[in-house]
Coordinates of C-alpha atoms in Angstrom, one line a residue:
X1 CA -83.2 -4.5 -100.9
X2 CA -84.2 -1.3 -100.2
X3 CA -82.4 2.2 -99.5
X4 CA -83.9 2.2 -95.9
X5 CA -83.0 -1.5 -95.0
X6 CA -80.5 -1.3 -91.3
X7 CA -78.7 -3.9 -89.9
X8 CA -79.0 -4.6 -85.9
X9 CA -76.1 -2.1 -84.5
X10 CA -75.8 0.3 -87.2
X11 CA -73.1 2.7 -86.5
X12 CA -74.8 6.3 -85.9
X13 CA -72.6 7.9 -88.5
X14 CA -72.8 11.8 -88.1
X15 CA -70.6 14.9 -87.5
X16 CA -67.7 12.6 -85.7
X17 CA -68.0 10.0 -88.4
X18 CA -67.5 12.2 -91.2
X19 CA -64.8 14.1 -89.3
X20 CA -63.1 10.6 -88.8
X21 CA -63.6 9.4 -91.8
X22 CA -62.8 12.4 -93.7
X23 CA -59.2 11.8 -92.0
X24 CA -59.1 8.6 -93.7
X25 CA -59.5 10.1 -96.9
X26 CA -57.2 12.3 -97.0
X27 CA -54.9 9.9 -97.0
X28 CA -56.0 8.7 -100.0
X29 CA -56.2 11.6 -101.7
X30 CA -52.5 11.5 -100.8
X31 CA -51.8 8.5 -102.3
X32 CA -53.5 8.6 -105.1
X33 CA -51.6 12.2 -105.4
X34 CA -48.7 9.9 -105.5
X35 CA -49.5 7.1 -107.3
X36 CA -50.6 10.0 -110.4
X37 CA -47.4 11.8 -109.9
X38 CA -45.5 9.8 -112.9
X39 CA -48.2 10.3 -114.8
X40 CA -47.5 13.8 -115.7
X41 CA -43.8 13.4 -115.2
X42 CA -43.1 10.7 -117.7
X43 CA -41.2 13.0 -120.6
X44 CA -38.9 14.4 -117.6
X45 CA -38.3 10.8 -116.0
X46 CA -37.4 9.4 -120.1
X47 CA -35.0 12.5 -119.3
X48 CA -33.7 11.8 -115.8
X49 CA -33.1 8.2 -116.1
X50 CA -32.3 8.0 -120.0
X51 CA -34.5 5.2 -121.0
X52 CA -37.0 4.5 -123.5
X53 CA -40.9 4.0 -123.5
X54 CA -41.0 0.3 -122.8
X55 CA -38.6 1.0 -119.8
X56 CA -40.7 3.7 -118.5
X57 CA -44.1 2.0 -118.9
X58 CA -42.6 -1.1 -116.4
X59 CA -43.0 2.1 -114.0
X60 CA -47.1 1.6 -114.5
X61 CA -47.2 -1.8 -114.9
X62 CA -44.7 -2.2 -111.5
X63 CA -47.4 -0.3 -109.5
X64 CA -50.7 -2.2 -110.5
X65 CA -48.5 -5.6 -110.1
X66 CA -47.8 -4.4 -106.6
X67 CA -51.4 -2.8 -106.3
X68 CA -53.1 -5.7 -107.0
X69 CA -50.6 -8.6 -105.3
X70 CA -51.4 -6.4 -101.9
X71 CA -54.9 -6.5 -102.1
X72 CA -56.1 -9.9 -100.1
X73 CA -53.2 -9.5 -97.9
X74 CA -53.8 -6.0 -96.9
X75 CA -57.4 -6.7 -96.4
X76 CA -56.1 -9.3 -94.2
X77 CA -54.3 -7.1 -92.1
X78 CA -57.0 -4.5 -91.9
X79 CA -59.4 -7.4 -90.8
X80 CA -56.7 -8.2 -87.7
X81 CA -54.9 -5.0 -87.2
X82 CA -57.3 -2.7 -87.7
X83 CA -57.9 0.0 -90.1
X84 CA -55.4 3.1 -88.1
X85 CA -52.3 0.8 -88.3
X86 CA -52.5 -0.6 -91.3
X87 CA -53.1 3.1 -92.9
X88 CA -50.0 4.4 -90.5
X89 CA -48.0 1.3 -92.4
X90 CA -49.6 2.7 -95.7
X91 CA -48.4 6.6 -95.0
X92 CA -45.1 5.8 -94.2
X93 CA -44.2 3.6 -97.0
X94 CA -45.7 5.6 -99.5
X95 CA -44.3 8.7 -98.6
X96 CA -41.0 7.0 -98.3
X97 CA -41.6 6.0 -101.8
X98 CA -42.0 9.3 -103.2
X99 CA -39.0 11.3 -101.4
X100 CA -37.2 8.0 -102.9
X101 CA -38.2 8.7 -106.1
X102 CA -37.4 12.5 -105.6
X103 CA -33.3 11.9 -105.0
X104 CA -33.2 9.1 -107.1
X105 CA -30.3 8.7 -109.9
X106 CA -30.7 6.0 -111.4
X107 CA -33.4 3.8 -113.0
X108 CA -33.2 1.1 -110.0
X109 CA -33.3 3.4 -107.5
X110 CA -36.8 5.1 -109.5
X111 CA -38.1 1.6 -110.1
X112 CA -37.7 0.5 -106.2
X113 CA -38.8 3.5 -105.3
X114 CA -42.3 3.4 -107.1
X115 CA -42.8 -0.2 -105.9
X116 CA -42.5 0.9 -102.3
X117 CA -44.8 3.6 -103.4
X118 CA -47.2 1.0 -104.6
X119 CA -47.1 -0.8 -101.6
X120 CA -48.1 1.9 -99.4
X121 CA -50.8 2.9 -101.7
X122 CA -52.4 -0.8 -101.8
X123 CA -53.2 0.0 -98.0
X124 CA -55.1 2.9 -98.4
X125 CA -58.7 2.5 -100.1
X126 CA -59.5 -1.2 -98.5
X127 CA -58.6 1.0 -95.4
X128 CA -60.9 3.8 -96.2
X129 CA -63.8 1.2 -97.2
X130 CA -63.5 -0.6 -94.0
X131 CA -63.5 3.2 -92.1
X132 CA -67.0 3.9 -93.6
X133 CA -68.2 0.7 -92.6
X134 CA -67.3 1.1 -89.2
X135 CA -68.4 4.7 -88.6
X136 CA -71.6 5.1 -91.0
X137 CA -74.9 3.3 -91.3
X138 CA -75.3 0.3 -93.6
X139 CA -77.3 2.3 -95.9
X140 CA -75.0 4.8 -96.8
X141 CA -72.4 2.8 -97.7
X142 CA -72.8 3.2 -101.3
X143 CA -72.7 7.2 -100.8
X144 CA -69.8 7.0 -98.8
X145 CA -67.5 4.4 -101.2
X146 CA -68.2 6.7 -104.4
X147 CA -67.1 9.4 -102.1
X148 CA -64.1 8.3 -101.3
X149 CA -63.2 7.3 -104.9
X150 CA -64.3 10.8 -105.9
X151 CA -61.1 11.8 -103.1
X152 CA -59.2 9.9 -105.6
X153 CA -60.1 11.7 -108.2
X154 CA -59.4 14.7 -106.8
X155 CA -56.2 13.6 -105.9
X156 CA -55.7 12.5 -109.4
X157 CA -56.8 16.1 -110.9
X158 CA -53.9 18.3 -108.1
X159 CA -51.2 15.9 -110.0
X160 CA -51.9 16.9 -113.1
X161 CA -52.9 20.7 -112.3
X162 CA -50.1 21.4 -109.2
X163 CA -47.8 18.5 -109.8
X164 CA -47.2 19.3 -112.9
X165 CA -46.5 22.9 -112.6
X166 CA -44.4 22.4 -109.7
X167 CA -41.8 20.1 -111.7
X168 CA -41.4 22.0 -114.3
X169 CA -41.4 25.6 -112.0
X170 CA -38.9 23.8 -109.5
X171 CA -37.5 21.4 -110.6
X172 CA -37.7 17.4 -110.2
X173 CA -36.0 16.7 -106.6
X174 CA -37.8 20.2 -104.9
X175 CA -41.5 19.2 -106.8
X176 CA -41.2 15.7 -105.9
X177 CA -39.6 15.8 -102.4
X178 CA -41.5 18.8 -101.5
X179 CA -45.1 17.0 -102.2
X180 CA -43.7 14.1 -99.9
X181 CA -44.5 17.2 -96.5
X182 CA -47.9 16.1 -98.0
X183 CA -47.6 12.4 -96.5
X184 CA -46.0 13.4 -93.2
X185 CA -49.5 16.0 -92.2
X186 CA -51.6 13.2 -93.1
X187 CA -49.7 10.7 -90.8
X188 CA -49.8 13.3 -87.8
X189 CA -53.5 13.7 -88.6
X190 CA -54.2 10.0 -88.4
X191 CA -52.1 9.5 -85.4
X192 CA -54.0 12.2 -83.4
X193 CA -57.6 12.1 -84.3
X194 CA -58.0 8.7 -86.6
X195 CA -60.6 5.8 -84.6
X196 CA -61.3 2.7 -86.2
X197 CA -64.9 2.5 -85.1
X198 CA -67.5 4.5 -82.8
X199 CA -67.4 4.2 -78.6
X200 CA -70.0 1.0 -78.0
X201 CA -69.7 -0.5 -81.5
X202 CA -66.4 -2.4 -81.2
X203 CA -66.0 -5.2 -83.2
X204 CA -66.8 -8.5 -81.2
X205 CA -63.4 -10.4 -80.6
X206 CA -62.2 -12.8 -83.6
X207 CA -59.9 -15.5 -82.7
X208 CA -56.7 -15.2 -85.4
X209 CA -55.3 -18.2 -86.0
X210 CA -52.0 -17.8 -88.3
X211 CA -53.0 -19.4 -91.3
X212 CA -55.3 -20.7 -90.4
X213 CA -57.4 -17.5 -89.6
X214 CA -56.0 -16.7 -93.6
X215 CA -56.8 -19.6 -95.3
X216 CA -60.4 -19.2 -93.2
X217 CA -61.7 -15.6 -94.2
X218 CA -60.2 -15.4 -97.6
X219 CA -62.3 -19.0 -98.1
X220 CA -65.2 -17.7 -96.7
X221 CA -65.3 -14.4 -98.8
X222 CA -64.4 -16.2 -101.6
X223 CA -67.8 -18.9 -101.3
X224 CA -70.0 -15.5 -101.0
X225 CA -71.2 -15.5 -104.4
X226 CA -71.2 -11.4 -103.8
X227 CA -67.8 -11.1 -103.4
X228 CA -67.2 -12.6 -106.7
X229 CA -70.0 -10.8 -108.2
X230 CA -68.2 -7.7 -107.1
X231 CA -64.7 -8.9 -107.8
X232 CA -66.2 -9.2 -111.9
X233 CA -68.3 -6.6 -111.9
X234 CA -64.9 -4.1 -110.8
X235 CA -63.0 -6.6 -113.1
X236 CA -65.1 -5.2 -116.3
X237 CA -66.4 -1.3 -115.3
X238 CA -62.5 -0.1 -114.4
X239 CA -60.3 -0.8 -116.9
X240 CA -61.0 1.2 -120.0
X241 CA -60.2 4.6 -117.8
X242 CA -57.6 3.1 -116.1
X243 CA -56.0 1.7 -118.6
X244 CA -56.5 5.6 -121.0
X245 CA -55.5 7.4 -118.0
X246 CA -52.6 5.5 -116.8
X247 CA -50.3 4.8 -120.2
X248 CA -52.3 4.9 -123.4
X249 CA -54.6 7.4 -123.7
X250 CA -52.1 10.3 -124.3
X251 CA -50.1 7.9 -127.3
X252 CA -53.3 7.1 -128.5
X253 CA -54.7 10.6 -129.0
X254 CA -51.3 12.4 -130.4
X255 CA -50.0 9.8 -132.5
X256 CA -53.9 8.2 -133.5
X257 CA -55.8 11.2 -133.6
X258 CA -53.2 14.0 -134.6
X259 CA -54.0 16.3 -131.4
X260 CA -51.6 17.8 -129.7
X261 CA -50.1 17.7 -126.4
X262 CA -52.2 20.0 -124.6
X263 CA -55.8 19.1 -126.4
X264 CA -55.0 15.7 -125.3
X265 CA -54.1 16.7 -121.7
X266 CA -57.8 18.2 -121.8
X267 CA -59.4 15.6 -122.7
X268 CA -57.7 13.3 -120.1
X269 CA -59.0 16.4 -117.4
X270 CA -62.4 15.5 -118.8
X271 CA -62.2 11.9 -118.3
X272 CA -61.2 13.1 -114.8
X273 CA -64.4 15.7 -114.0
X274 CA -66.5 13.1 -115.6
X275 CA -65.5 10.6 -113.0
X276 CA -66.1 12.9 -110.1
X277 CA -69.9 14.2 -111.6
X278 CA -71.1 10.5 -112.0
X279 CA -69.1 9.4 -109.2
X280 CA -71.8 11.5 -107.0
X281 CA -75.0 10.9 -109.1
X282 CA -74.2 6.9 -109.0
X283 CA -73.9 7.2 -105.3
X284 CA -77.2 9.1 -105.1
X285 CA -78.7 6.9 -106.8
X286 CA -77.6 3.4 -105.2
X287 CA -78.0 5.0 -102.2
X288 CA -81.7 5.4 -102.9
X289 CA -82.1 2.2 -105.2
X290 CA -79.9 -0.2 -104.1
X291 CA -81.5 -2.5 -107.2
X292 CA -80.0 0.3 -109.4
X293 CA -76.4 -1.3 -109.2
X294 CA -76.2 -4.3 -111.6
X295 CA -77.9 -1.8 -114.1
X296 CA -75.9 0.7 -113.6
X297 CA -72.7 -1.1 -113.7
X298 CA -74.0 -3.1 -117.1
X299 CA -74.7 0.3 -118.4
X300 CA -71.8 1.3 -118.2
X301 CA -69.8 -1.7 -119.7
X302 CA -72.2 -0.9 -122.7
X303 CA -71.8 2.3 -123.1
X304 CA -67.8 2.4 -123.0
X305 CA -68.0 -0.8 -125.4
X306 CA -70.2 1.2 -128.0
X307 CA -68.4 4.2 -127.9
X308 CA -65.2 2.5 -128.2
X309 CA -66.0 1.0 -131.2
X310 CA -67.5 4.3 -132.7
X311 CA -64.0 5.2 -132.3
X312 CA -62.2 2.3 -133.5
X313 CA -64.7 1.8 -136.6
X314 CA -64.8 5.4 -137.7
X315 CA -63.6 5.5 -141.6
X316 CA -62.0 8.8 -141.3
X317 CA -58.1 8.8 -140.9
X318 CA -58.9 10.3 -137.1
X319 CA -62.4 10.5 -135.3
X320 CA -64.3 13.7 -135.2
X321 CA -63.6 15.6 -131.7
X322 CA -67.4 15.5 -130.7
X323 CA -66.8 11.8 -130.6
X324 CA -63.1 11.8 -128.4
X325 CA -65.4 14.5 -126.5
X326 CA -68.1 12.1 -125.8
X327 CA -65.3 8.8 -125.2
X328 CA -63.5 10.7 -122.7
X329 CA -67.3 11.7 -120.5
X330 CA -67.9 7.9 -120.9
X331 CA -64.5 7.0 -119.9
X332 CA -65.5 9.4 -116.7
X333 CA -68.4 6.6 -115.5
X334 CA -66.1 3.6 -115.5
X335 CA -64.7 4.7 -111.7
X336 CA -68.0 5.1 -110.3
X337 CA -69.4 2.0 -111.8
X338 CA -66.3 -0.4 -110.4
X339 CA -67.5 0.9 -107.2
X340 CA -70.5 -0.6 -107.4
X341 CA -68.7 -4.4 -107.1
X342 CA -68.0 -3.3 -103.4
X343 CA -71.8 -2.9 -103.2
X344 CA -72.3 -6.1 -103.9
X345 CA -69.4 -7.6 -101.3
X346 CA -70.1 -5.6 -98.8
X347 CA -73.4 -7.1 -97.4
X348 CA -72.5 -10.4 -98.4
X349 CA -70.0 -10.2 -96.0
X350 CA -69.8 -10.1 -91.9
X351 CA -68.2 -6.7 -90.4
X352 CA -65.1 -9.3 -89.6
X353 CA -64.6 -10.0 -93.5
X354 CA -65.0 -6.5 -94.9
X355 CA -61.7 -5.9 -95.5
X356 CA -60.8 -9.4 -97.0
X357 CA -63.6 -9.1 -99.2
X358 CA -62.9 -5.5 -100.2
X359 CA -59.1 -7.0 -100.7
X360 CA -60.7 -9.6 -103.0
X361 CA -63.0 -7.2 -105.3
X362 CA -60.4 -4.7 -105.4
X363 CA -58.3 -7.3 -107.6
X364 CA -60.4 -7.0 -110.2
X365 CA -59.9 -4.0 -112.0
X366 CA -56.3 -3.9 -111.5
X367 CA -56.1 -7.3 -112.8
X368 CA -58.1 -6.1 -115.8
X369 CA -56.2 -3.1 -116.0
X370 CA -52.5 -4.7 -116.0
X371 CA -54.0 -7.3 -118.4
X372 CA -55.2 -4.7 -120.9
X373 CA -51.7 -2.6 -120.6
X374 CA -49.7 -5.8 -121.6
X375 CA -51.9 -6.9 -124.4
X376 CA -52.2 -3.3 -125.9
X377 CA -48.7 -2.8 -125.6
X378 CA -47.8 -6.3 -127.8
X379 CA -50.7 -5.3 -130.2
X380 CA -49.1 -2.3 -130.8
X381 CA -45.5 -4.0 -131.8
X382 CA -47.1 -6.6 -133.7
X383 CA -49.6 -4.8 -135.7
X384 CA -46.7 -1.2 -136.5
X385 CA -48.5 1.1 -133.7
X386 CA -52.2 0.3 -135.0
X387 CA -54.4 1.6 -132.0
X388 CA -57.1 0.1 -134.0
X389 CA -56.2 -3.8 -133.5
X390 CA -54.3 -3.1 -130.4
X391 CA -57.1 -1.1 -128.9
X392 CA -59.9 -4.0 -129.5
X393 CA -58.5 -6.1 -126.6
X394 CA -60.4 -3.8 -124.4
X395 CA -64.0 -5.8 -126.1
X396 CA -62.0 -9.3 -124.9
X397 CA -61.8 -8.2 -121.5
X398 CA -65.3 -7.2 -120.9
X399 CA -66.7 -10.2 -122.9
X400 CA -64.8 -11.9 -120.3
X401 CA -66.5 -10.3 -116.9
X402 CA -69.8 -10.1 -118.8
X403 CA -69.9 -13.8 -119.0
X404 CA -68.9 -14.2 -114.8
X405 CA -71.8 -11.3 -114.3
X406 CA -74.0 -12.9 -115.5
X407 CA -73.4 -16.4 -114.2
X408 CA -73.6 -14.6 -110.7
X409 CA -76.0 -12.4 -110.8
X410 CA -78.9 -14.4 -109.9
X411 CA -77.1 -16.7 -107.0
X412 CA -75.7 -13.3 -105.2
X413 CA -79.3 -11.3 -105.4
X414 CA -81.0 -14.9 -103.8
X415 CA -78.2 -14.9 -101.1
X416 CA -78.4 -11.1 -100.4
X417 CA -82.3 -11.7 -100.1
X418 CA -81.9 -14.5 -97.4
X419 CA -79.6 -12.1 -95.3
X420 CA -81.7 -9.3 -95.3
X421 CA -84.8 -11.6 -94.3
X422 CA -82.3 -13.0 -91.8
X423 CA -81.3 -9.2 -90.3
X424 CA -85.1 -8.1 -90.0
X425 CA -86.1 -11.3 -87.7
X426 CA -83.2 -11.1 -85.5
X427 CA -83.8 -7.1 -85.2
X428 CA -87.6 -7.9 -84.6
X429 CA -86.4 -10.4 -81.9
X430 CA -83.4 -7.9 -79.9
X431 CA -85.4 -6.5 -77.2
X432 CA -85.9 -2.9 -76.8

C-alpha cells in the first residue's frame, strides 16, 4: 500500500487539526509526566513509606497491571463516548492520582494512589490515536502516532530533568502536588478548545447495544488478522526499553556494570533521546513506505536481541561502555517500532473500531512488559542477583511474538490488499 493511498472522506487535517490534536497531546505528555514521576523518586519513596525494593517495585508493576487491564475497555468507551469525555475522565483521575500520591503517608494510601494514576493514564494514548484519526488524513497516520509517542517521551525526559530537581529542591508534597497545576491546565484546555472530529466528518451513527455492542466490536477487531498482527508486533518491539526504563535498567547498570548513579542516569537519558530521533525518522519513513513497517519493526527485535546478548555474553567482569553506549541507542528504537503494530490495526479496522482495536494492540507491550518485570525479578532471587540468567528472559519473550509475526504476516498483508482494492472502486464509484 502506498504512502499516497486515501480513503473516501479523508479528514482535511491542517492548521485546526494540529491545533486540536496538539491539545490531545498535551495531555499525554501530562500523563506520561505522571506516570514517570516514581521513576526518579523511588530512593525518596523507600524513604517516605519505609519499605523495601520488592514493596516499591509493586508501585511499577501496579501501574502496567492497571495500564494494560484498561486498554479494551477504554477503547470501548472512546468508540461510544467519544474521544473529549473519555480524555476529561482520563485528566481528572490522573491528576487526582498524583496530588494523592503527594499527601500521602502511608504505603496504602501511595499504592491507591498510583493505581488511580494508572487508570487515568490508560485513557490517554488510545484517546490521542483515535484524535489523529479523526482530524488527519489516512496517510499520515503513521507520522502522527510516532508523534504522539515522541510527546511521551518528552514527557518522560521533564520527569527526570524537572521532576527530579523539584523533589529534591522542594520537597516531596510541594514537587509532587505542585506538578498536579499541570493536570488542571490541560483539562481547561480540553474543555474549551478539544473536538473529536472536523465539521462534515461526523462519525455515522452506531447502534450501542450493552454487551452486546462489547462482545461485537472487541470480536470483530479481534477476527482482523491486523489487529493481532499489531497486538504481537507491539507485544515484541516495547518491552526491552520498557522494561530498562521502568525498574531494571538503573540495578542493572550500578550493581552489573559498576557505574555509578549518575553515568547510569545518562545512559537512561540516552535511551530516552534515542526514542525521540527514531521515533521521527520511523515516522518519515512509514509515512512514505508504508511496506517499510514489518521490516522496520523486525529490525528492530533483531537488533535489541543481538546487542543484548553482546552484553550478556561479554567475558569481561562488566561490558565495555561503547557497548552500554550502543544498548541504550538500540534500546531508543524499541518505542518507535511498537508503534508500528497500530499501523497495522489501524486500516484493518472501520473508523467505528479504532479505538477497540487501538485498546487491543496496546495490550501487547504492557503485557510483555509486566511479564518480563516478574520473570527478571524471580531470576534475580533464584540465580543470587545474576543479571546475566535473569536478563535472558528478554530472548523468551521475543521468540514468543516472533513466532505470532510471522504466522500473521502474510494473512494481514492479503486482507489489507483486499481493503485498499475495495476503498479505490467505491471512491471511483462516489460521484463528483
Amino acid at each position: 500500500m502506498s504512502s499516497s493511498a486515501t480513503l473516501p472522506g479523508d479528514p482535511p487535517g491542517g492548521r485546526r487539526a494540529i491545533a486540536v490534536w496538539g491539545i490531545g497531546v498535551s495531555v499525554y505528555f501530562v500523563a506520561v509526566i505522571f506516570r514517570t514521576s516514581l521513576g526518579v523518586a523511588g530512593l525518596d519513596a523507600a524513604d517516605r513509606f519505609h519499605v523495601g525494593a520488592s514493596a516499591l517495585s509493586t508501585f511499577s508493576i501496579l501501574q502496567l497491571l492497571v495500564y494494560a487491564g484498561m486498554q479494551i475497555p477504554v477503547g470501548l468507551l472512546v468508540d461510544r463516548l467519544g474521544t473529549k469525555r473519555v480524555l476529561t475522565i482520563g485528566v481528572v483521575l490522573f491528576t487526582a492520582g498524583q496530588l494523592g500520591f503527594a499527601f500521602s503517608s502511608s504505603y496504602g494510601m501511595a499504592l491507591t494512589s498510583r493505581g488511580l494514576l494508572g487508570c487515568g493514564d490508560a485513557m490517554t494514548f488510545i484517546s490521542v490515536l483515535r484524535l489523529g484519526t479523526r482530524w488527519f488524513p489516512a496517510r499520515r497516520g503513521p507520522l502522527v502516532a510516532q508523534l504522539a509517542g515522541l510527546a511521551g517521551m518528552a514527557g518522560n525526559l521533564v520527569s527526570t530533568l524537572v521532576i527530579a530537581r523539584l523533589l529534591h529542591g522542594v520537597g516531596w508534597t510541594t514537587a509532587f502536588a505542585g506538578s498536579a497545576a499541570a493536570g488542571v491546565v490541560v483539562l481547561v484546555l480540553l474543555l474549551l478548545f478539544l473536538k473529536d472530529h472536523p465539521e462534515g466528518h461526523e462519525p455515522e451513527p452506531f447502534p450501542h447495544r450493552g454487551a452486546a455492542y462489547v462482545r461485537r466490536q472487541i470480536t470483530a477487531s479481534w477476527r482482523e488478522p491486523g489487529t493481532r498482527l499489531g497486538l504481537w508486533v507491539h507485544f515484541t518491539t516495547q518491552f526491552p526499553a520498557m522494561v530498562f526504563l521502568l525498574l531494571w535498567g538503573l540495578p542493572f547498570l550500578v550493581q552489573a556494570q559498576g557505574l555509578s548513579r549518575a553515568t547510569a542516569g545518562e545512559l537512561l537519558t540516552l535511551v530516552v533521546l534515542s526514542n525521540m530521533v527514531v521515533g521521527l525518522v520511523y515516522g518519515q519513513i512509514v509515512a512514505r513506505h508504508h511496506t517499510a513497517r514489518l521490516p522496520l519493526a523486525l529490525g528492530t527485535v533483531a537488533a535489541t536481541a543481538v546487542v543484548w546478548a553482546g552484553v550478556l555474553v561479554d567475558p569481561g567482569e562488566h561490558a565495555p561502555m561503547w557497548v552500554l553506549i550502543v544498548l541504550c541507542t538500540v534500546l531508543g528504537a524499541c518505542g518507535p517500532a511498537s508503534m508500528l503494530g497500530f499501523d497495522f490495526a489501524r486500516p484493518a479496522n472501520p473508523p467505528e473500531r479504532q479505538g477497540t482495536a487501538s485498546g487491543i494492540t496496546n495490550m501487547g507491550g504492557f503485557v510483555a512488559s509486566m511479564t518480563t518485570l516478574l520473570a527478571i525479578g524471580v531470576l534475580l532471587d533464584a540465580t543470587g542477583d545474576n543479571y546475566r540468567i535473569a536478563f535472558s528472559a528478554v530472548f523468551v519473550l521475543q521468540a514468543a511474538g516472533l513466532s505470532q509475526i510471522f504466522r500473521l504476516r502474510k494473512q494481514a498483508a492479503r486482507r489489507e490488499r483486499e481493503r485498499l482494492v475495495a476503498s479505490r472502486v467505491e471512491t471511483v464509484h462516489v460521484p463528483a
